[in-house]
Amino acid sequence: NAKKAGRNTWRVFRPGMDELIEKRRALEADIERGLPRGEFLLYLQPRVAAPSGTISGYEALLRWNHPVRGMIQPGDFIPVAEVSGKIIALGQFVLEEACRLLQGLEERLHVSVNVSPVQFRHPDFVRDIQDLLRRSTIDPSRLELEITESVLIEDDDHATAVLDQLKTLGLRIALDDFGTGYSSLSYLSRYPFDVIKIDRSFVDALGREDNATAIVRSIIDLGTALGLHIVAEGVETLDQARYLADAGCDELQGYLLGRPAAPELAIRQIDRDVARALRQAALSRNQV
Ligand code: C2E
Ligand code: MG
Ligand code: MG
Ligand code: MG
């Protein structure tokens, strides 16, 4: 009968379910254990001013140096950290570490950090940042928070209030992965962004898809008209860098200009790669 069939079905599925839940619990426990042991660290990826080619700052990207599994990318643990709430402690670590790194960098350089929607909606978020800034000596305008549209869809009034308070504290706010959400354009006028980061899917399509150049150019023109600072993500080729710089992009970020790396390495790597890439770009521009 149905009752019996249901029970049998349950028996069939249970081992798989248990295994998934068990894996997630183990990962959660590992995060909790690993954070105080210093297993988490920030990599830095350079952001380069266009067209001068000088480094203007870095994006901080979280990595987990797991004792058994080695270096783990954020895509493999942030979703679990978000569901379990561990993202709050991780996010706090990222902010503190970013402030610490900023203290050791030239004053003209900025660092951006990614903020999870779960972190953004936490009632203590603004207060924790306020405390952090009070304890730190850095100029708050050197710290940029990158948020995605997923933060904004949920609860407009709350998001507006949080963003206004962050602006009052002097932080810069960037809209990350611009163009991938549903209402990107209306968000630009409704919320107090300083920066938009053009999603790398658009950069990737440059020169390959018919409408890509028109889309990228209109994002840059609109953003510039609204007084926003425009950053392009995922710049991998010199052709892309040249096009974006000529179209009026303010900053470039991507493997061409430097991969995310441990802070000491990030700073060394850039000098070589960026100098070469942008010197070439400038040369070819002069030849046209
Ligand atoms: P995102 O904020 O859009 O970061 C850019 C991602 O693109 C990074 O991946 C970076 O390594 C990668 N990338 C940079 N340049 C290129 C390029 O030229 N080509 C390609 N194909 N990829 C490039 P990563 O480090 O794996 O981070 C993935 C995502 O994880 C980030 O996307 C961000 O949403 C999230 N994330 C990273 N760190 C943190 C963090 O500290 N907190 C939170 N909440 N999320 C984080
Ligand atoms: Mg980002
Ligand atoms: Mg992005
Ligand atoms: Mg992203």
mmCIF file of C-alpha atoms and ligand atoms in Angstrom:
data_model
loop_
_atom_site.group_PDB
_atom_site.id
_atom_site.type_symbol
_atom_site.label_atom_id
_atom_site.label_comp_id
_atom_site.label_asym_id
_atom_site.label_seq_id
_atom_site.Cartn_x
_atom_site.Cartn_y
_atom_site.Cartn_z
ATOM 1 C CA ASN A 1 0.000 0.000 0.000
ATOM 2 C CA ALA A 2 0.863 3.671 -0.245
ATOM 3 C CA LYS A 3 2.139 3.966 3.291
ATOM 4 C CA LYS A 4 4.481 1.057 2.825
ATOM 5 C CA ALA A 5 5.676 2.336 -0.573
ATOM 6 C CA GLY A 6 6.376 5.725 0.979
ATOM 7 C CA ARG A 7 8.441 4.123 3.672
ATOM 8 C CA ASN A 8 10.374 2.076 1.131
ATOM 9 C CA THR A 9 11.038 5.195 -0.950
ATOM 10 C CA TRP A 10 12.336 6.923 2.148
ATOM 11 C CA ARG A 11 14.682 4.013 2.784
ATOM 12 C CA VAL A 12 15.979 4.222 -0.770
ATOM 13 C CA PHE A 13 16.748 7.934 -0.556
ATOM 14 C CA ARG A 14 17.983 8.115 3.014
ATOM 15 C CA PRO A 15 21.611 7.061 2.494
ATOM 16 C CA GLY A 16 22.122 9.766 -0.168
ATOM 17 C CA MET A 17 20.466 12.441 1.960
ATOM 18 C CA ASP A 18 22.457 11.464 5.022
ATOM 19 C CA GLU A 19 25.653 11.616 3.054
ATOM 20 C CA LEU A 20 24.922 15.127 1.759
ATOM 21 C CA ILE A 21 23.934 16.429 5.166
ATOM 22 C CA GLU A 22 26.976 14.761 6.699
ATOM 23 C CA LYS A 23 29.298 16.367 4.112
ATOM 24 C CA ARG A 24 27.822 19.775 4.756
ATOM 25 C CA ARG A 25 28.099 19.386 8.530
ATOM 26 C CA ALA A 26 31.730 18.322 8.176
ATOM 27 C CA LEU A 27 32.476 21.364 6.013
ATOM 28 C CA GLU A 28 30.753 23.662 8.520
ATOM 29 C CA ALA A 29 32.753 22.158 11.385
ATOM 30 C CA ASP A 30 35.944 22.528 9.325
ATOM 31 C CA ILE A 31 35.209 26.210 8.723
ATOM 32 C CA GLU A 32 34.618 26.798 12.422
ATOM 33 C CA ARG A 33 37.797 24.946 13.342
ATOM 34 C CA GLY A 34 39.899 26.428 10.539
ATOM 35 C CA LEU A 35 39.128 30.117 11.039
ATOM 36 C CA PRO A 36 40.913 30.559 14.400
ATOM 37 C CA ARG A 37 43.768 28.377 13.108
ATOM 38 C CA GLY A 38 44.584 30.832 10.345
ATOM 39 C CA GLU A 39 43.533 28.588 7.459
ATOM 40 C CA PHE A 40 41.687 31.417 5.707
ATOM 41 C CA LEU A 41 43.569 34.107 3.850
ATOM 42 C CA LEU A 42 43.015 36.909 1.391
ATOM 43 C CA TYR A 43 44.454 36.861 -2.072
ATOM 44 C CA LEU A 44 44.777 40.185 -3.827
ATOM 45 C CA GLN A 45 44.077 40.878 -7.494
ATOM 46 C CA PRO A 46 45.241 44.227 -8.886
ATOM 47 C CA ARG A 47 42.931 46.870 -10.263
ATOM 48 C CA VAL A 48 44.737 49.039 -12.752
ATOM 49 C CA ALA A 49 43.887 52.602 -13.783
ATOM 50 C CA ALA A 50 43.163 53.074 -17.481
ATOM 51 C CA PRO A 51 44.846 54.203 -19.577
ATOM 52 C CA SER A 52 47.887 55.037 -17.404
ATOM 53 C CA GLY A 53 48.424 51.438 -16.290
ATOM 54 C CA THR A 54 49.277 52.286 -12.696
ATOM 55 C CA ILE A 55 47.868 50.101 -9.950
ATOM 56 C CA SER A 56 45.006 51.837 -8.190
ATOM 57 C CA GLY A 57 44.155 49.086 -5.735
ATOM 58 C CA TYR A 58 43.247 45.448 -5.242
ATOM 59 C CA GLU A 59 40.220 43.212 -4.887
ATOM 60 C CA ALA A 60 40.472 40.919 -1.867
ATOM 61 C CA LEU A 61 39.441 37.355 -2.735
ATOM 62 C CA LEU A 62 39.011 34.791 0.019
ATOM 63 C CA ARG A 63 40.896 31.490 -0.053
ATOM 64 C CA TRP A 64 40.870 28.517 2.312
ATOM 65 C CA ASN A 65 44.135 26.666 2.792
ATOM 66 C CA HIS A 66 42.547 23.435 4.032
ATOM 67 C CA PRO A 67 44.923 21.052 5.866
ATOM 68 C CA VAL A 68 43.727 18.026 3.859
ATOM 69 C CA ARG A 69 42.131 19.388 0.690
ATOM 70 C CA GLY A 70 44.655 22.132 -0.069
ATOM 71 C CA MET A 71 43.671 25.545 -1.445
ATOM 72 C CA ILE A 72 39.880 25.806 -1.812
ATOM 73 C CA GLN A 73 38.155 28.468 -3.951
ATOM 74 C CA PRO A 74 35.298 30.566 -2.538
ATOM 75 C CA GLY A 75 32.731 28.950 -4.830
ATOM 76 C CA ASP A 76 33.305 25.679 -2.946
ATOM 77 C CA PHE A 77 32.708 26.918 0.595
ATOM 78 C CA ILE A 78 30.913 30.293 0.579
ATOM 79 C CA PRO A 79 27.495 28.793 -0.293
ATOM 80 C CA VAL A 80 27.767 26.418 2.698
ATOM 81 C CA ALA A 81 29.035 29.243 4.908
ATOM 82 C CA GLU A 82 26.016 31.327 3.859
ATOM 83 C CA VAL A 83 23.460 28.616 4.641
ATOM 84 C CA SER A 84 25.043 27.824 8.012
ATOM 85 C CA GLY A 85 25.630 31.432 9.065
ATOM 86 C CA LYS A 86 29.419 30.942 9.242
ATOM 87 C CA ILE A 87 29.693 33.670 6.588
ATOM 88 C CA ILE A 88 29.241 36.243 9.353
ATOM 89 C CA ALA A 89 32.506 35.257 11.067
ATOM 90 C CA LEU A 90 34.249 34.786 7.708
ATOM 91 C CA GLY A 91 33.025 38.167 6.472
ATOM 92 C CA GLN A 92 34.251 39.845 9.645
ATOM 93 C CA PHE A 93 37.646 38.200 9.135
ATOM 94 C CA VAL A 94 37.761 39.474 5.541
ATOM 95 C CA LEU A 95 36.992 43.044 6.624
ATOM 96 C CA GLU A 96 39.567 43.004 9.422
ATOM 97 C CA GLU A 97 42.214 41.494 7.185
ATOM 98 C CA ALA A 98 41.484 44.048 4.433
ATOM 99 C CA CYS A 99 41.962 46.899 6.929
ATOM 100 C CA ARG A 100 45.207 45.332 8.118
ATOM 101 C CA LEU A 101 46.484 45.024 4.535
ATOM 102 C CA LEU A 102 45.432 48.605 3.760
ATOM 103 C CA GLN A 103 47.532 49.802 6.653
ATOM 104 C CA GLY A 104 50.622 48.353 4.945
ATOM 105 C CA LEU A 105 49.853 49.693 1.463
ATOM 106 C CA GLU A 106 50.554 53.126 -0.007
ATOM 107 C CA GLU A 107 47.859 55.593 0.997
ATOM 108 C CA ARG A 108 46.686 56.165 -2.559
ATOM 109 C CA LEU A 109 45.721 52.470 -2.927
ATOM 110 C CA HIS A 110 42.275 51.044 -2.191
ATOM 111 C CA VAL A 111 41.100 47.523 -1.373
ATOM 112 C CA SER A 112 37.679 46.152 -2.228
ATOM 113 C CA VAL A 113 35.994 43.274 -0.406
ATOM 114 C CA ASN A 114 32.999 41.184 -1.412
ATOM 115 C CA VAL A 115 30.010 41.268 0.896
ATOM 116 C CA SER A 116 27.584 38.344 1.002
ATOM 117 C CA PRO A 117 23.853 39.112 0.971
ATOM 118 C CA VAL A 118 23.580 37.172 4.250
ATOM 119 C CA GLN A 119 26.244 39.403 5.804
ATOM 120 C CA PHE A 120 24.652 42.561 4.374
ATOM 121 C CA ARG A 121 21.263 41.708 5.911
ATOM 122 C CA HIS A 122 22.658 40.823 9.342
ATOM 123 C CA PRO A 123 21.398 43.358 11.920
ATOM 124 C CA ASP A 124 24.939 44.013 13.264
ATOM 125 C CA PHE A 125 26.567 44.586 9.861
ATOM 126 C CA VAL A 126 26.811 48.392 9.969
ATOM 127 C CA ARG A 127 27.729 48.479 13.651
ATOM 128 C CA ASP A 128 30.529 45.922 13.171
ATOM 129 C CA ILE A 129 31.999 47.985 10.321
ATOM 130 C CA GLN A 130 31.720 51.119 12.408
ATOM 131 C CA ASP A 131 33.631 49.409 15.256
ATOM 132 C CA LEU A 132 36.236 48.162 12.826
ATOM 133 C CA LEU A 133 36.824 51.630 11.386
ATOM 134 C CA ARG A 134 37.062 53.096 14.863
ATOM 135 C CA ARG A 135 39.805 50.604 15.774
ATOM 136 C CA SER A 136 41.663 51.196 12.485
ATOM 137 C CA THR A 137 43.586 54.271 11.354
ATOM 138 C CA ILE A 138 42.849 53.886 7.644
ATOM 139 C CA ASP A 139 40.891 56.444 5.649
ATOM 140 C CA PRO A 140 37.471 54.739 5.166
ATOM 141 C CA SER A 141 37.319 55.867 1.527
ATOM 142 C CA ARG A 142 40.146 53.401 0.790
ATOM 143 C CA LEU A 143 37.839 50.509 1.679
ATOM 144 C CA GLU A 144 35.298 49.571 -0.954
ATOM 145 C CA LEU A 145 32.436 47.128 -0.444
ATOM 146 C CA GLU A 146 31.376 45.087 -3.470
ATOM 147 C CA ILE A 147 27.767 44.005 -3.391
ATOM 148 C CA THR A 148 25.693 42.225 -6.007
ATOM 149 C CA GLU A 149 22.131 42.873 -7.063
ATOM 150 C CA SER A 150 20.971 39.874 -5.046
ATOM 151 C CA VAL A 151 21.414 42.078 -1.981
ATOM 152 C CA LEU A 152 18.912 44.583 -3.325
ATOM 153 C CA ILE A 153 16.079 42.437 -4.604
ATOM 154 C CA GLU A 154 15.088 41.322 -1.106
ATOM 155 C CA ASP A 155 14.144 44.392 0.859
ATOM 156 C CA ASP A 156 14.482 47.822 -0.674
ATOM 157 C CA ASP A 157 13.960 50.035 2.377
ATOM 158 C CA HIS A 158 16.388 48.094 4.494
ATOM 159 C CA ALA A 159 19.017 48.019 1.723
ATOM 160 C CA THR A 160 18.645 51.774 1.200
ATOM 161 C CA ALA A 161 19.093 52.480 4.911
ATOM 162 C CA VAL A 162 22.179 50.246 5.170
ATOM 163 C CA LEU A 163 23.778 51.744 2.060
ATOM 164 C CA ASP A 164 23.130 55.286 3.300
ATOM 165 C CA GLN A 165 24.765 54.487 6.643
ATOM 166 C CA LEU A 166 27.785 52.928 4.929
ATOM 167 C CA LYS A 167 28.127 56.037 2.771
ATOM 168 C CA THR A 168 27.957 58.201 5.890
ATOM 169 C CA LEU A 169 30.848 56.193 7.327
ATOM 170 C CA GLY A 170 32.847 57.212 4.234
ATOM 171 C CA LEU A 171 33.106 53.825 2.499
ATOM 172 C CA ARG A 172 32.881 53.371 -1.235
ATOM 173 C CA ILE A 173 30.208 51.046 -2.598
ATOM 174 C CA ALA A 174 30.552 49.043 -5.796
ATOM 175 C CA LEU A 175 27.865 47.155 -7.704
ATOM 176 C CA ASP A 176 29.593 43.878 -8.627
ATOM 177 C CA ASP A 177 28.811 41.680 -11.654
ATOM 178 C CA PHE A 178 26.927 44.574 -13.252
ATOM 179 C CA GLY A 179 24.527 43.591 -16.004
ATOM 180 C CA THR A 180 23.814 40.046 -14.847
ATOM 181 C CA GLY A 181 20.721 40.821 -12.744
ATOM 182 C CA TYR A 182 17.193 41.792 -13.658
ATOM 183 C CA SER A 183 17.015 45.511 -12.940
ATOM 184 C CA SER A 184 20.573 46.735 -13.151
ATOM 185 C CA LEU A 185 19.642 50.053 -14.728
ATOM 186 C CA SER A 186 17.006 51.110 -12.225
ATOM 187 C CA TYR A 187 19.346 50.257 -9.322
ATOM 188 C CA LEU A 188 21.914 52.732 -10.572
ATOM 189 C CA SER A 189 19.743 55.757 -9.918
ATOM 190 C CA ARG A 190 18.007 54.365 -6.825
ATOM 191 C CA TYR A 191 21.059 53.448 -4.726
ATOM 192 C CA PRO A 192 24.166 55.467 -3.835
ATOM 193 C CA PHE A 193 26.830 53.500 -5.738
ATOM 194 C CA ASP A 194 30.269 54.924 -6.392
ATOM 195 C CA VAL A 195 31.514 52.185 -8.683
ATOM 196 C CA ILE A 196 30.119 49.693 -11.149
ATOM 197 C CA LYS A 197 32.014 46.584 -12.114
ATOM 198 C CA ILE A 198 31.061 45.370 -15.589
ATOM 199 C CA ASP A 199 30.591 41.611 -15.362
ATOM 200 C CA ARG A 200 33.254 39.568 -17.047
ATOM 201 C CA SER A 201 30.726 37.846 -19.325
ATOM 202 C CA PHE A 202 30.386 41.134 -21.264
ATOM 203 C CA VAL A 203 34.137 41.643 -21.418
ATOM 204 C CA ASP A 204 34.530 38.064 -22.576
ATOM 205 C CA ALA A 205 32.040 38.630 -25.401
ATOM 206 C CA LEU A 206 33.943 41.646 -26.793
ATOM 207 C CA GLY A 207 35.036 40.938 -30.335
ATOM 208 C CA ARG A 208 33.161 37.611 -30.358
ATOM 209 C CA GLU A 209 29.493 38.545 -30.140
ATOM 210 C CA ASP A 210 27.873 41.133 -32.388
ATOM 211 C CA ASN A 211 26.247 43.315 -29.762
ATOM 212 C CA ALA A 212 28.904 43.079 -27.079
ATOM 213 C CA THR A 213 30.757 46.263 -27.993
ATOM 214 C CA ALA A 214 27.497 48.249 -28.133
ATOM 215 C CA ILE A 215 26.411 46.932 -24.728
ATOM 216 C CA VAL A 216 29.759 47.577 -23.065
ATOM 217 C CA ARG A 217 29.986 51.043 -24.565
ATOM 218 C CA SER A 218 26.517 52.001 -23.376
ATOM 219 C CA ILE A 219 27.211 50.706 -19.837
ATOM 220 C CA ILE A 220 30.352 52.852 -19.725
ATOM 221 C CA ASP A 221 28.569 55.913 -21.161
ATOM 222 C CA LEU A 222 25.593 55.603 -18.814
ATOM 223 C CA GLY A 223 27.756 54.996 -15.744
ATOM 224 C CA THR A 224 30.010 57.902 -16.632
ATOM 225 C CA ALA A 225 27.007 60.195 -17.185
ATOM 226 C CA LEU A 226 25.780 59.241 -13.690
ATOM 227 C CA GLY A 227 29.176 60.174 -12.260
ATOM 228 C CA LEU A 228 30.146 56.590 -11.470
ATOM 229 C CA HIS A 229 33.573 55.044 -11.612
ATOM 230 C CA ILE A 230 33.658 52.166 -14.128
ATOM 231 C CA VAL A 231 35.688 48.987 -13.608
ATOM 232 C CA ALA A 232 35.852 46.115 -16.115
ATOM 233 C CA GLU A 233 36.295 42.598 -14.704
ATOM 234 C CA GLY A 234 37.817 39.553 -16.368
ATOM 235 C CA VAL A 235 40.147 41.375 -18.763
ATOM 236 C CA GLU A 236 42.236 38.614 -20.315
ATOM 237 C CA THR A 237 43.477 39.992 -23.635
ATOM 238 C CA LEU A 238 45.252 43.094 -24.787
ATOM 239 C CA ASP A 239 42.501 43.736 -27.346
ATOM 240 C CA GLN A 240 39.934 43.847 -24.542
ATOM 241 C CA ALA A 241 42.136 46.138 -22.434
ATOM 242 C CA ARG A 242 42.659 48.508 -25.343
ATOM 243 C CA TYR A 243 38.996 48.608 -26.273
ATOM 244 C CA LEU A 244 37.861 49.208 -22.677
ATOM 245 C CA ALA A 245 40.435 51.923 -22.052
ATOM 246 C CA ASP A 246 39.480 53.700 -25.283
ATOM 247 C CA ALA A 247 35.762 53.432 -24.458
ATOM 248 C CA GLY A 248 36.351 55.314 -21.200
ATOM 249 C CA CYS A 249 36.633 52.601 -18.577
ATOM 250 C CA ASP A 250 38.374 53.942 -15.458
ATOM 251 C CA GLU A 251 39.924 50.709 -14.167
ATOM 252 C CA LEU A 252 40.722 47.255 -15.519
ATOM 253 C CA GLN A 253 40.931 43.983 -13.628
ATOM 254 C CA GLY A 254 41.672 40.509 -14.943
ATOM 255 C CA TYR A 255 44.268 37.835 -15.587
ATOM 256 C CA LEU A 256 46.005 40.021 -18.185
ATOM 257 C CA LEU A 257 46.845 42.548 -15.479
ATOM 258 C CA GLY A 258 47.502 40.071 -12.696
ATOM 259 C CA ARG A 259 45.996 36.936 -11.181
ATOM 260 C CA PRO A 260 44.772 36.819 -7.612
ATOM 261 C CA ALA A 261 47.779 35.926 -5.448
ATOM 262 C CA ALA A 262 49.039 36.048 -1.874
ATOM 263 C CA PRO A 263 49.629 39.733 -1.003
ATOM 264 C CA GLU A 264 53.465 39.595 -1.179
ATOM 265 C CA LEU A 265 53.335 37.881 -4.564
ATOM 266 C CA ALA A 266 50.482 40.007 -5.898
ATOM 267 C CA ILE A 267 52.564 43.117 -5.453
ATOM 268 C CA ARG A 268 55.609 41.657 -7.211
ATOM 269 C CA GLN A 269 53.751 40.024 -10.084
ATOM 270 C CA ILE A 270 51.951 43.192 -11.098
ATOM 271 C CA ASP A 271 54.941 45.355 -11.754
ATOM 272 C CA ARG A 272 56.110 42.999 -14.454
ATOM 273 C CA ASP A 273 52.818 42.003 -16.086
ATOM 274 C CA VAL A 274 51.022 45.307 -15.979
ATOM 275 C CA ALA A 275 53.916 47.346 -17.175
ATOM 276 C CA ARG A 276 54.367 45.075 -20.168
ATOM 277 C CA ALA A 277 50.679 44.790 -21.070
ATOM 278 C CA LEU A 278 49.890 48.461 -20.891
ATOM 279 C CA ARG A 279 53.063 49.618 -22.553
ATOM 280 C CA GLN A 280 52.071 47.401 -25.471
ATOM 281 C CA ALA A 281 48.532 48.771 -25.444
ATOM 282 C CA ALA A 282 49.787 52.357 -25.427
ATOM 283 C CA LEU A 283 52.208 51.599 -28.246
ATOM 284 C CA SER A 284 49.556 50.091 -30.488
ATOM 285 C CA ARG A 285 47.230 52.997 -29.750
ATOM 286 C CA ASN A 286 49.846 55.469 -30.911
ATOM 287 C CA GLN A 287 50.301 53.565 -34.131
ATOM 288 C CA VAL A 288 46.625 53.834 -35.118
HETATM 289 P P1 C2E B 1 33.758 38.238 -7.932
HETATM 290 O O1 C2E B 1 33.665 39.149 -6.780
HETATM 291 O O2 C2E B 1 33.056 38.634 -9.174
HETATM 292 O O3 C2E B 1 35.329 38.044 -8.171
HETATM 293 C C1 C2E B 1 35.930 37.874 -9.421
HETATM 294 C C2 C2E B 1 36.248 36.425 -9.695
HETATM 295 O O4 C2E B 1 36.734 36.313 -11.019
HETATM 296 C C3 C2E B 1 37.365 35.851 -8.799
HETATM 297 O O5 C2E B 1 37.110 34.458 -8.596
HETATM 298 C C4 C2E B 1 38.596 36.041 -9.677
HETATM 299 O O6 C2E B 1 39.642 35.143 -9.378
HETATM 300 C C5 C2E B 1 38.025 35.761 -11.036
HETATM 301 N N1 C2E B 1 38.773 36.436 -12.099
HETATM 302 C C6 C2E B 1 39.494 37.570 -12.013
HETATM 303 N N2 C2E B 1 40.034 37.896 -13.215
HETATM 304 C C7 C2E B 1 39.620 36.955 -14.077
HETATM 305 C C8 C2E B 1 39.856 36.739 -15.481
HETATM 306 O O7 C2E B 1 40.544 37.499 -16.174
HETATM 307 N N3 C2E B 1 39.259 35.649 -16.040
HETATM 308 C C9 C2E B 1 38.484 34.781 -15.301
HETATM 309 N N4 C2E B 1 37.946 33.743 -15.935
HETATM 310 N N5 C2E B 1 38.255 34.958 -13.983
HETATM 311 C C10 C2E B 1 38.814 36.029 -13.383
HETATM 312 P P2 C2E B 1 37.181 33.795 -7.162
HETATM 313 O O8 C2E B 1 38.333 34.343 -6.380
HETATM 314 O O9 C2E B 1 37.082 32.314 -7.347
HETATM 315 O O10 C2E B 1 35.858 34.319 -6.481
HETATM 316 C C11 C2E B 1 34.603 33.956 -6.981
HETATM 317 C C12 C2E B 1 33.496 34.694 -6.288
HETATM 318 O O11 C2E B 1 33.450 34.328 -4.894
HETATM 319 C C13 C2E B 1 33.679 36.205 -6.284
HETATM 320 O O12 C2E B 1 33.227 36.751 -7.510
HETATM 321 C C14 C2E B 1 32.812 36.593 -5.113
HETATM 322 O O13 C2E B 1 31.466 36.662 -5.497
HETATM 323 C C15 C2E B 1 33.001 35.423 -4.171
HETATM 324 N N6 C2E B 1 33.985 35.810 -3.131
HETATM 325 C C16 C2E B 1 35.333 35.836 -3.181
HETATM 326 N N7 C2E B 1 35.867 36.264 -2.011
HETATM 327 C C17 C2E B 1 34.822 36.531 -1.203
HETATM 328 C C18 C2E B 1 34.690 37.024 0.144
HETATM 329 O O14 C2E B 1 35.662 37.350 0.826
HETATM 330 N N8 C2E B 1 33.422 37.139 0.644
HETATM 331 C C19 C2E B 1 32.315 36.833 -0.085
HETATM 332 N N9 C2E B 1 31.110 36.973 0.472
HETATM 333 N N10 C2E B 1 32.389 36.389 -1.360
HETATM 334 C C20 C2E B 1 33.625 36.238 -1.898
HETATM 335 MG MG MG B 2 33.898 41.103 -6.533
HETATM 336 MG MG MG B 3 32.445 40.282 -10.077
HETATM 337 MG MG MG B 4 30.588 37.298 -8.454
#
